[in-house]
C-alpha positions as MATLAB code, in Angstrom:
seq = 'XXXXXXXXXXXXXXXXXXXXXXXXXXXXXXXXXXXXXXXXXXXXXXXXXXXXXXXXXXXXXXXXXXXXXXXXXXXXXXXXXXXXXXXXXXXXXXXXXXXXXXXXXXXXXXXXXXXXXXXXXXXXXXXXXXXXXXXXXXXXXXXXXXXXXXXXXXXXXXXXXXXXXXXXXXXXXXXXXXXXXXXXXXXXXXXXXXXXXXXXXXXXXXXXXXXXXXXXXXXXXXXXXXXXXXXXXXXXXXXXXXXX';
ca = [
     -10.845    5.478   11.294;
     -11.225    8.014    8.585;
     -14.589    8.136    6.891;
     -15.516   10.357    3.995;
     -18.188   13.019    4.638;
     -20.879   11.357    2.583;
     -20.295    7.998    4.137;
     -23.440    6.517    5.534;
     -21.844    3.436    6.937;
     -21.673    2.558   10.574;
     -19.127    0.869   12.706;
     -20.323   -1.500   15.346;
     -18.881   -4.031   17.707;
     -21.280   -6.781   18.645;
     -21.486   -8.425   22.058;
     -19.002  -10.940   23.393;
     -16.267   -9.378   21.358;
     -13.056  -10.155   23.132;
     -10.936   -8.001   20.911;
      -9.812   -4.463   21.420;
     -10.053   -1.590   19.019;
      -6.898    0.206   19.782;
      -4.294    1.862   17.658;
      -0.723    2.299   18.648;
       1.424    5.055   17.150;
       4.181    4.716   14.595;
       1.953    2.840   12.235;
       2.097    3.869    8.637;
      -0.513    1.419    7.500;
      -3.728    2.596    6.031;
      -7.029    0.840    5.797;
      -9.511    2.174    3.333;
     -12.740    0.650    2.166;
     -14.704    1.556   -0.912;
     -18.280    0.551   -1.682;
     -17.160   -2.177   -4.050;
     -15.121   -3.671   -1.230;
     -18.246   -4.706    0.596;
     -18.884   -8.232    1.724;
     -22.204  -10.001    1.734;
     -24.060  -10.340    5.040;
     -23.376  -14.029    5.356;
     -19.689  -13.314    5.670;
     -18.384  -13.892    9.152;
     -15.722  -11.263    9.029;
     -14.734   -9.237   11.992;
     -12.603   -6.243   12.652;
     -10.528   -5.790   15.710;
      -7.294   -4.155   16.650;
      -5.133   -5.196   19.553;
      -3.187   -2.662   21.556;
      -0.010   -4.026   20.099;
      -1.224   -2.957   16.706;
       1.048   -0.354   15.240;
      -1.679    1.152   13.192;
      -3.685    4.223   13.858;
      -7.302    5.013   13.379;
      -8.566    8.520   13.117;
     -11.987    9.932   12.451;
     -12.363   13.130   10.522;
     -14.696   15.764   11.984;
     -17.011   15.828    9.004;
     -17.530   12.104    9.196;
     -21.183   11.224    9.000;
     -20.619    7.647    9.980;
     -21.259    6.301   13.422;
     -19.071    4.265   15.702;
     -20.849    2.335   18.393;
     -20.001   -0.465   20.763;
     -22.836   -2.696   21.824;
     -23.341   -4.117   25.281;
     -21.145   -6.775   26.780;
     -18.327   -5.762   24.511;
     -15.055   -6.486   26.208;
     -13.086   -4.604   23.637;
     -11.904   -1.062   23.652;
     -11.842    1.586   20.995;
      -9.163    4.178   21.176;
      -7.532    6.433   18.653;
      -4.092    7.899   18.862;
      -3.601   11.493   17.675;
      -0.805   11.262   15.133;
      -2.557    8.634   13.106;
      -0.924    8.019    9.800;
      -3.288    5.253    8.835;
      -6.884    5.625    7.910;
      -9.916    3.544    7.318;
     -12.055    5.141    4.709;
     -15.498    4.287    3.456;
     -16.262    6.030    0.202;
     -19.347    8.197   -0.133;
     -21.424    5.580   -1.884;
     -20.711    2.978    0.752;
     -23.730    2.412    2.883;
     -22.368   -0.755    4.336;
     -21.833   -1.303    8.012;
     -18.614   -2.140    9.735;
     -19.517   -4.798   12.209;
     -17.816   -7.189   14.546;
     -19.748  -10.388   14.914;
     -20.220  -11.928   18.339;
     -17.936  -14.619   19.669;
     -15.105  -12.929   17.890;
     -11.823  -13.883   19.410;
      -9.681  -12.703   16.566;
      -7.781   -9.502   16.642;
      -6.138   -7.377   14.057;
      -2.522   -6.799   14.826;
       0.110   -5.277   12.614;
       3.518   -6.294   13.804;
       6.542   -4.087   12.992;
       7.574   -6.515   10.283;
       3.947   -7.100    9.419;
       3.820  -10.831    9.162;
       0.084  -10.910    9.272;
      -1.943  -12.638    6.669;
      -5.008  -11.788    4.700;
      -7.809  -14.244    4.318;
     -11.244  -14.047    2.814;
     -13.857  -16.310    4.323;
     -16.328  -18.209    2.132;
     -19.032  -16.372    0.213;
     -17.102  -13.157    0.499;
     -17.977  -10.833   -2.336;
     -15.858   -7.944   -1.262;
     -12.457   -6.827   -2.356;
      -9.258   -6.910   -0.414;
      -6.492   -4.611   -1.501;
      -3.050   -4.389   -0.016;
      -0.500   -1.939   -1.211;
       3.072   -2.920   -1.789;
       5.642   -3.603    0.885;
       2.930   -5.238    2.923;
       4.731   -8.237    4.262;
       1.560  -10.088    5.075;
       0.338  -13.264    3.532;
      -2.741  -13.468    1.417;
      -5.122  -16.339    1.442;
      -8.481  -16.846   -0.199;
     -10.783  -19.442    1.251;
     -13.368  -21.447   -0.660;
     -16.228  -19.794   -2.514;
     -14.580  -16.422   -2.174;
     -15.805  -13.963   -4.748;
     -13.769  -11.079   -3.506;
     -10.832   -9.367   -5.065;
      -7.312   -8.896   -3.879;
      -5.220   -6.014   -5.088;
      -1.863   -4.649   -4.136;
      -0.622   -1.223   -5.056;
       2.998   -0.043   -4.920;
       4.685    2.484   -2.702;
       2.845    1.518    0.437;
       4.143    0.268    3.754;
       1.797   -2.175    5.366;
      -1.412   -0.718    4.090;
      -4.831   -1.874    3.126;
      -6.429    0.721    0.968;
      -8.372    1.371   -2.184;
      -7.609    4.580   -3.968;
     -10.635    6.074   -5.765;
      -8.752    6.506   -9.014;
      -6.993    3.224   -8.524;
      -7.558    0.666  -11.225;
      -6.077   -2.020   -9.094;
      -2.691   -3.609   -9.482;
      -1.366   -6.728   -7.922;
       2.053   -6.145   -6.429;
       3.908   -7.879   -3.675;
       7.365   -6.581   -3.003;
      10.234   -9.092   -3.185;
      10.942   -8.812    0.481;
       7.378   -9.763    1.241;
       7.389  -12.812    3.422;
       3.812  -13.600    2.599;
       2.508  -16.060    0.114;
      -0.674  -16.357   -1.818;
      -2.602  -19.552   -1.394;
      -6.089  -20.563   -2.341;
      -8.261  -23.152   -0.696;
     -10.379  -25.569   -2.757;
     -13.756  -24.533   -4.018;
     -12.574  -21.061   -4.868;
     -14.726  -19.395   -7.476;
     -13.460  -16.165   -8.964;
     -11.019  -14.730   -6.555;
      -8.181  -12.318   -6.595;
      -9.429  -10.524   -9.649;
      -8.296   -7.190  -10.904;
     -10.215   -4.512  -12.750;
     -12.492   -5.547  -15.637;
     -10.178   -4.238  -18.323;
      -7.384   -6.369  -16.986;
      -6.153   -8.877  -19.497;
      -3.855  -11.187  -17.645;
      -4.311  -14.148  -15.414;
      -2.230  -15.701  -12.703;
      -2.774  -19.059  -11.136;
      -1.790  -20.232   -7.685;
      -0.757  -23.852   -7.715;
      -1.186  -26.135   -4.669;
       1.449  -25.739   -1.982;
       2.819  -22.619   -3.562;
       5.605  -21.252   -1.432;
       6.858  -18.664   -3.826;
       6.146  -14.985   -3.789;
       4.058  -13.267   -6.365;
       5.138   -9.944   -7.763;
       3.432   -7.915  -10.408;
       4.924   -4.623  -11.466;
       2.872   -1.510  -10.625;
       1.923   -0.730  -14.208;
       0.815   -4.255  -14.913;
      -2.895   -4.786  -15.182;
      -3.176   -8.503  -14.757;
      -6.112  -10.464  -13.580;
      -5.577  -12.983  -10.850;
      -7.944  -15.896  -10.949;
      -7.760  -19.057   -8.921;
      -9.461  -22.161  -10.182;
     -11.497  -24.382   -7.838;
      -9.098  -27.269   -8.129;
      -6.197  -25.207   -6.927;
      -5.491  -26.231   -3.377;
      -3.029  -24.457   -1.173;
      -2.262  -24.092    2.464;
      -0.608  -21.328    4.353;
       0.894  -21.246    7.781;
      -1.209  -18.438    9.083;
      -1.284  -16.858   12.456;
      -3.343  -13.870   11.504;
      -6.320  -13.445    9.269;
      -7.885  -10.372    7.858;
     -11.529  -10.593    7.035;
     -13.434   -8.027    5.086;
     -17.111   -7.895    5.887;
     -19.394   -5.209    4.702;
     -16.556   -2.782    4.697;
     -15.151   -4.702    7.578;
     -11.807   -6.277    8.289;
     -10.552   -8.651   10.884;
      -7.391  -10.459   11.592;
      -7.553  -13.527   13.758;
      -4.498  -13.850   15.918;
];
């Protein structure tokens, strides 16, 4: 868990959490959160990492953030040394990274990364996944978040500071992008973006946008789609979770 020096955010695990915060080696995935990737308080997102997760979480020494585990937490938080992945909260981010109670979901990154990304209702955060992430993306109803994918990444969730956001899913990606009904303005790129992409109901195809393309991805409320999902990634207040 890498947090920038000026970060004022906190990381907490609430009670009854049955997940584990553990990072196995050999993971090249990165998880970075910027202030604009925050999610409103009503979002029920969680963040947990199972021991089988092949991601790593490291905390820089100058991190001003706090990591705490509240009582009754059945999870564990461990960090391997050679972490190649990082979770970053930019300096302006004062959000908290929390794990709601009763959380039974866990964030696991399989070797082939077949996990999925989902944004729960009323989410106003952004979800960005760099290319070669073989996970599936799904946006639930009333989601106001954003989904971006940048190239040259292997199973990563990150937001580069200079990144203008690009939607890219490599051809080999086994994931699909679906949108549940009632979706407001989801999967949107930067404001200067001038393109739009729709996800039709029951879409099974893969979506690929070249790195240099600045297209906007908007899903209309009437677009209904379903995804066979075994994992979910929720972003809440600079927080992510993946329900196994």
